[in-house]
Short mmCIF file of N, CA and C in Angstrom, two decimals:
data_model
loop_
_atom_site.label_atom_id
_atom_site.label_comp_id
_atom_site.label_asym_id
_atom_site.label_seq_id
_atom_site.Cartn_x
_atom_site.Cartn_y
_atom_site.Cartn_z
N ALA A 21 6.86 -8.27 -5.12
CA ALA A 21 7.39 -9.19 -5.64
C ALA A 21 8.22 -9.07 -6.26
N PRO A 22 9.50 -9.35 -6.05
CA PRO A 22 10.08 -10.50 -5.63
C PRO A 22 10.06 -10.50 -4.00
N GLY A 23 9.68 -11.53 -2.81
CA GLY A 23 8.90 -11.37 -1.41
C GLY A 23 10.73 -11.21 -0.93
N GLY A 24 11.32 -10.99 0.06
CA GLY A 24 12.43 -10.91 0.61
C GLY A 24 13.44 -10.04 0.12
N LEU A 25 14.79 -9.82 0.93
CA LEU A 25 15.45 -8.43 1.10
C LEU A 25 16.36 -8.98 -0.50
N ILE A 26 16.93 -10.10 -0.59
CA ILE A 26 17.66 -10.48 -1.38
C ILE A 26 17.09 -12.09 -2.11
N SER A 27 17.20 -11.81 -3.35
CA SER A 27 17.11 -13.35 -4.39
C SER A 27 18.46 -13.68 -4.86
N ILE A 28 18.49 -14.96 -4.19
CA ILE A 28 19.85 -15.99 -4.72
C ILE A 28 19.35 -16.57 -5.48
N SER A 29 20.14 -17.30 -6.35
CA SER A 29 19.98 -17.79 -7.54
C SER A 29 21.14 -18.62 -7.14
N SER A 30 21.73 -19.91 -8.12
CA SER A 30 22.68 -20.69 -8.17
C SER A 30 24.18 -20.05 -8.24
N SER A 31 24.05 -18.85 -9.39
CA SER A 31 25.04 -17.76 -10.09
C SER A 31 25.20 -16.79 -9.55
N SER A 32 24.14 -15.94 -9.09
CA SER A 32 24.17 -14.74 -8.79
C SER A 32 23.07 -14.26 -7.73
N TYR A 33 22.96 -13.04 -7.09
CA TYR A 33 22.14 -12.74 -6.34
C TYR A 33 21.41 -11.15 -7.09
N THR A 34 19.75 -10.88 -6.81
CA THR A 34 19.35 -9.78 -7.14
C THR A 34 19.07 -9.13 -5.52
N ILE A 35 19.21 -7.83 -5.59
CA ILE A 35 19.17 -7.01 -4.25
C ILE A 35 17.26 -6.73 -4.65
N ASN A 36 16.30 -6.64 -4.01
CA ASN A 36 15.20 -6.32 -4.08
C ASN A 36 14.94 -5.08 -3.70
N PRO A 37 13.87 -4.62 -4.34
CA PRO A 37 13.49 -3.33 -3.80
C PRO A 37 12.93 -2.62 -2.56
N VAL A 38 12.77 -3.90 -1.74
CA VAL A 38 12.06 -3.56 -0.44
C VAL A 38 13.53 -3.40 0.25
N TYR A 39 14.39 -4.01 -0.04
CA TYR A 39 16.18 -4.06 0.39
C TYR A 39 16.34 -2.54 1.01
N TYR A 40 16.14 -1.81 0.06
CA TYR A 40 16.28 -0.23 -0.22
C TYR A 40 15.34 0.54 0.84
N VAL A 41 13.98 0.22 0.70
CA VAL A 41 13.17 0.70 1.81
C VAL A 41 13.95 0.40 3.29
N PHE A 42 13.86 -1.12 3.54
CA PHE A 42 14.57 -1.22 4.93
C PHE A 42 15.64 -0.65 5.16
N LYS A 43 16.62 -0.28 4.28
CA LYS A 43 18.02 0.46 4.57
C LYS A 43 17.71 1.82 4.96
N GLN A 44 17.08 2.35 3.84
CA GLN A 44 16.76 3.17 4.25
C GLN A 44 16.01 3.93 5.79
N PHE A 45 15.13 3.11 6.31
CA PHE A 45 14.41 2.84 7.28
C PHE A 45 15.09 2.96 8.76
N SER A 46 16.07 1.79 8.35
CA SER A 46 17.14 1.29 9.40
C SER A 46 18.57 2.36 9.51
N ALA A 47 18.31 3.25 8.47
CA ALA A 47 20.37 3.89 8.54
C ALA A 47 19.99 4.86 9.03
N PHE A 48 18.76 5.42 9.47
CA PHE A 48 18.37 6.69 9.67
C PHE A 48 17.59 6.97 11.39
N MET A 49 17.79 6.02 11.89
CA MET A 49 16.80 5.61 13.13
C MET A 49 17.71 5.01 14.13
N HIS A 50 18.13 4.52 15.25
CA HIS A 50 19.40 4.26 16.49
C HIS A 50 18.44 3.54 17.58
N ALA A 51 18.78 2.74 18.30
CA ALA A 51 18.55 2.88 19.48
C ALA A 51 18.33 3.62 20.62
N GLY A 52 17.32 4.00 21.05
CA GLY A 52 16.48 5.11 22.16
C GLY A 52 15.95 6.33 21.41
N TRP A 53 15.93 6.46 20.17
CA TRP A 53 15.40 7.61 19.31
C TRP A 53 13.48 7.10 19.75
N GLU A 54 12.83 8.23 19.73
CA GLU A 54 11.21 8.30 20.10
C GLU A 54 10.98 8.57 18.85
N ARG A 55 9.53 7.98 19.08
CA ARG A 55 8.36 8.40 18.17
C ARG A 55 7.95 9.84 18.43
N VAL A 56 7.79 10.44 17.54
CA VAL A 56 7.05 11.77 17.71
C VAL A 56 5.82 11.87 17.06
N GLY A 57 5.11 12.66 17.32
CA GLY A 57 4.11 13.17 16.41
C GLY A 57 4.02 13.97 15.16
N ILE A 58 3.15 13.78 14.28
CA ILE A 58 3.63 13.89 12.94
C ILE A 58 2.10 13.87 11.85
N THR A 59 1.49 15.00 11.19
CA THR A 59 0.42 14.86 10.54
C THR A 59 0.76 15.56 9.36
N SER A 60 -0.55 14.83 8.12
CA SER A 60 -0.65 15.68 6.73
C SER A 60 -1.77 15.72 6.57
N ASP A 61 -1.61 16.80 5.69
CA ASP A 61 -2.96 17.21 4.91
C ASP A 61 -3.54 16.37 4.06
N SER A 62 -2.27 15.46 3.40
CA SER A 62 -2.93 14.53 2.33
C SER A 62 -3.22 13.17 2.95
N LEU A 63 -3.73 12.36 2.32
CA LEU A 63 -4.57 10.95 2.41
C LEU A 63 -3.07 9.92 1.49
N ASN A 64 -2.57 10.75 0.76
CA ASN A 64 -1.96 9.75 -0.21
C ASN A 64 -0.45 9.95 0.78
N LEU A 65 -0.04 10.45 1.84
CA LEU A 65 1.30 10.49 2.54
C LEU A 65 1.30 9.77 3.69
N ASN A 66 2.06 8.78 4.19
CA ASN A 66 2.16 7.98 5.26
C ASN A 66 3.19 8.71 5.82
N LEU A 67 2.94 9.18 7.13
CA LEU A 67 4.37 10.03 7.91
C LEU A 67 4.73 9.13 9.19
N GLU A 68 5.87 9.47 9.35
CA GLU A 68 6.15 9.17 10.86
C GLU A 68 8.04 9.59 11.05
N ALA A 69 8.00 9.86 12.42
CA ALA A 69 9.09 10.97 12.82
C ALA A 69 9.90 10.26 14.28
N TYR A 70 11.26 10.59 14.22
CA TYR A 70 11.55 9.72 15.26
C TYR A 70 12.94 10.95 15.92
N ILE A 71 12.64 10.95 16.98
CA ILE A 71 13.81 12.35 17.33
C ILE A 71 14.83 11.70 17.77
N SER A 72 16.08 12.04 18.05
CA SER A 72 17.22 11.41 18.83
C SER A 72 17.61 11.44 20.46
N PRO A 73 17.89 10.65 21.42
CA PRO A 73 17.56 11.17 23.08
C PRO A 73 18.46 12.22 23.15
N GLU A 74 19.21 12.90 22.53
CA GLU A 74 19.94 14.23 22.74
C GLU A 74 18.94 15.28 21.87
N ARG A 75 17.90 15.19 21.50
CA ARG A 75 17.15 16.17 20.62
C ARG A 75 17.72 16.92 20.21
N ASN A 76 18.98 16.41 19.02
CA ASN A 76 19.48 16.83 17.72
C ASN A 76 19.61 16.79 16.50
N ALA A 77 18.88 15.52 16.65
CA ALA A 77 18.81 14.60 14.92
C ALA A 77 16.87 14.50 14.81
N LEU A 78 16.59 14.36 13.80
CA LEU A 78 15.16 14.21 13.89
C LEU A 78 15.16 13.62 12.14
N SER A 79 14.29 12.68 12.12
CA SER A 79 14.17 11.76 11.08
C SER A 79 13.27 11.58 10.56
N ILE A 80 12.63 12.00 9.56
CA ILE A 80 11.17 11.96 8.85
C ILE A 80 11.26 10.95 7.97
N ILE A 81 9.76 9.72 8.08
CA ILE A 81 9.73 9.04 7.03
C ILE A 81 8.33 9.32 6.18
N ILE A 82 8.50 9.34 5.05
CA ILE A 82 7.21 10.16 4.23
C ILE A 82 7.11 8.73 3.16
N ILE A 83 6.17 8.27 3.22
CA ILE A 83 5.47 7.21 2.35
C ILE A 83 4.44 7.63 1.25
N ASN A 84 5.03 8.07 -0.39
CA ASN A 84 3.91 8.36 -0.75
C ASN A 84 3.19 7.26 -1.58
N ALA A 85 2.29 7.38 -0.82
CA ALA A 85 1.06 5.90 -1.75
C ALA A 85 0.39 6.13 -2.93
N GLY A 86 0.69 7.59 -3.01
CA GLY A 86 -0.25 8.15 -4.43
C GLY A 86 0.09 7.54 -5.62
N THR A 87 0.06 7.49 -6.42
CA THR A 87 0.70 7.43 -7.93
C THR A 87 1.59 8.32 -8.84
N GLY A 88 1.63 9.34 -8.14
CA GLY A 88 2.52 10.52 -8.86
C GLY A 88 3.02 11.05 -7.91
N ASP A 89 4.23 11.85 -8.34
CA ASP A 89 5.08 13.06 -7.54
C ASP A 89 4.13 14.02 -6.89
N MET A 90 4.47 14.01 -5.77
CA MET A 90 3.93 15.02 -4.50
C MET A 90 4.94 16.30 -4.09
N THR A 91 4.37 17.08 -3.92
CA THR A 91 5.07 18.61 -3.43
C THR A 91 4.78 18.34 -1.73
N LEU A 92 5.58 18.89 -1.21
CA LEU A 92 5.65 18.58 0.40
C LEU A 92 6.42 19.84 0.95
N SER A 93 5.93 20.25 2.06
CA SER A 93 5.95 21.51 2.84
C SER A 93 5.93 20.88 3.99
N ILE A 94 7.31 21.01 4.82
CA ILE A 94 7.41 20.66 6.20
C ILE A 94 7.78 21.82 7.00
N SER A 95 6.41 22.15 8.43
CA SER A 95 6.58 23.37 9.17
C SER A 95 6.34 22.99 10.32
N ASP A 96 6.29 24.08 11.19
CA ASP A 96 5.85 23.57 12.61
C ASP A 96 6.15 22.11 13.42
N LEU A 97 7.67 22.48 13.45
CA LEU A 97 8.34 20.64 14.24
C LEU A 97 8.29 20.91 15.64
N GLY A 98 7.41 21.83 16.05
CA GLY A 98 7.24 21.78 17.78
C GLY A 98 8.93 22.37 18.61
N GLY A 99 9.48 23.46 17.71
CA GLY A 99 10.39 23.98 18.31
C GLY A 99 11.55 23.77 17.84
N PHE A 100 11.75 22.13 17.52
CA PHE A 100 13.08 21.79 16.70
C PHE A 100 13.22 22.61 15.08
N ASP A 101 15.02 22.64 15.48
CA ASP A 101 15.57 23.67 14.80
C ASP A 101 15.75 22.62 13.57
N ALA A 102 15.23 23.07 12.38
CA ALA A 102 15.30 22.26 10.82
C ALA A 102 16.00 23.17 9.87
N SER A 103 16.88 23.76 10.33
CA SER A 103 17.11 24.91 9.73
C SER A 103 18.25 24.07 8.27
N SER A 104 18.49 23.14 8.45
CA SER A 104 19.31 22.03 7.29
C SER A 104 19.47 21.01 7.49
N GLY A 105 19.41 19.46 6.61
CA GLY A 105 18.63 18.57 6.47
C GLY A 105 19.10 17.58 5.00
N ARG A 106 18.70 16.38 4.92
CA ARG A 106 19.42 15.99 3.66
C ARG A 106 18.44 14.89 3.65
N LEU A 107 17.83 14.60 2.41
CA LEU A 107 16.72 13.78 1.71
C LEU A 107 17.27 12.78 1.06
N TYR A 108 16.82 11.64 1.24
CA TYR A 108 17.14 10.10 0.56
C TYR A 108 15.73 9.98 0.28
N ARG A 109 16.07 9.40 -1.30
CA ARG A 109 14.72 8.63 -1.69
C ARG A 109 14.76 7.48 -2.55
N THR A 110 13.78 6.25 -2.09
CA THR A 110 13.97 5.27 -2.67
C THR A 110 12.57 5.64 -3.75
N SER A 111 12.64 4.89 -4.95
CA SER A 111 11.85 5.01 -5.90
C SER A 111 11.82 3.51 -6.65
N GLU A 112 11.44 3.76 -7.89
CA GLU A 112 11.54 2.47 -9.48
C GLU A 112 13.04 2.53 -9.38
N SER A 113 13.41 3.84 -9.57
CA SER A 113 14.69 4.68 -10.56
C SER A 113 15.85 4.61 -9.08
N GLN A 114 15.12 5.11 -8.25
CA GLN A 114 16.76 5.51 -7.02
C GLN A 114 16.60 4.77 -5.77
N ASN A 115 18.19 4.21 -5.09
CA ASN A 115 17.88 3.47 -4.12
C ASN A 115 18.51 4.06 -3.27
N CYS A 116 17.81 4.71 -2.16
CA CYS A 116 18.66 5.45 -1.28
C CYS A 116 19.44 6.49 -1.27
#
């Protein structure tokens, strides 16, 4: 709660937290990207990964379903070179 991406009243609007989750998800995957397999040893991490058609960009979506911060190590990407990257976070205090 509240539902929807944006709440609108007669004099203002509020961007709801789910907007930033949607923004993050849609900003880093594009038409033609393929879902690839990814696993985790933690039951509290929900993971999805998508690779570009050119196979030169990879987006990994990590959702921490637990109650606290977690440490994450990414390895064995099936030959994909992940020597550099960027991290974007949506949380109670950070919006993408």
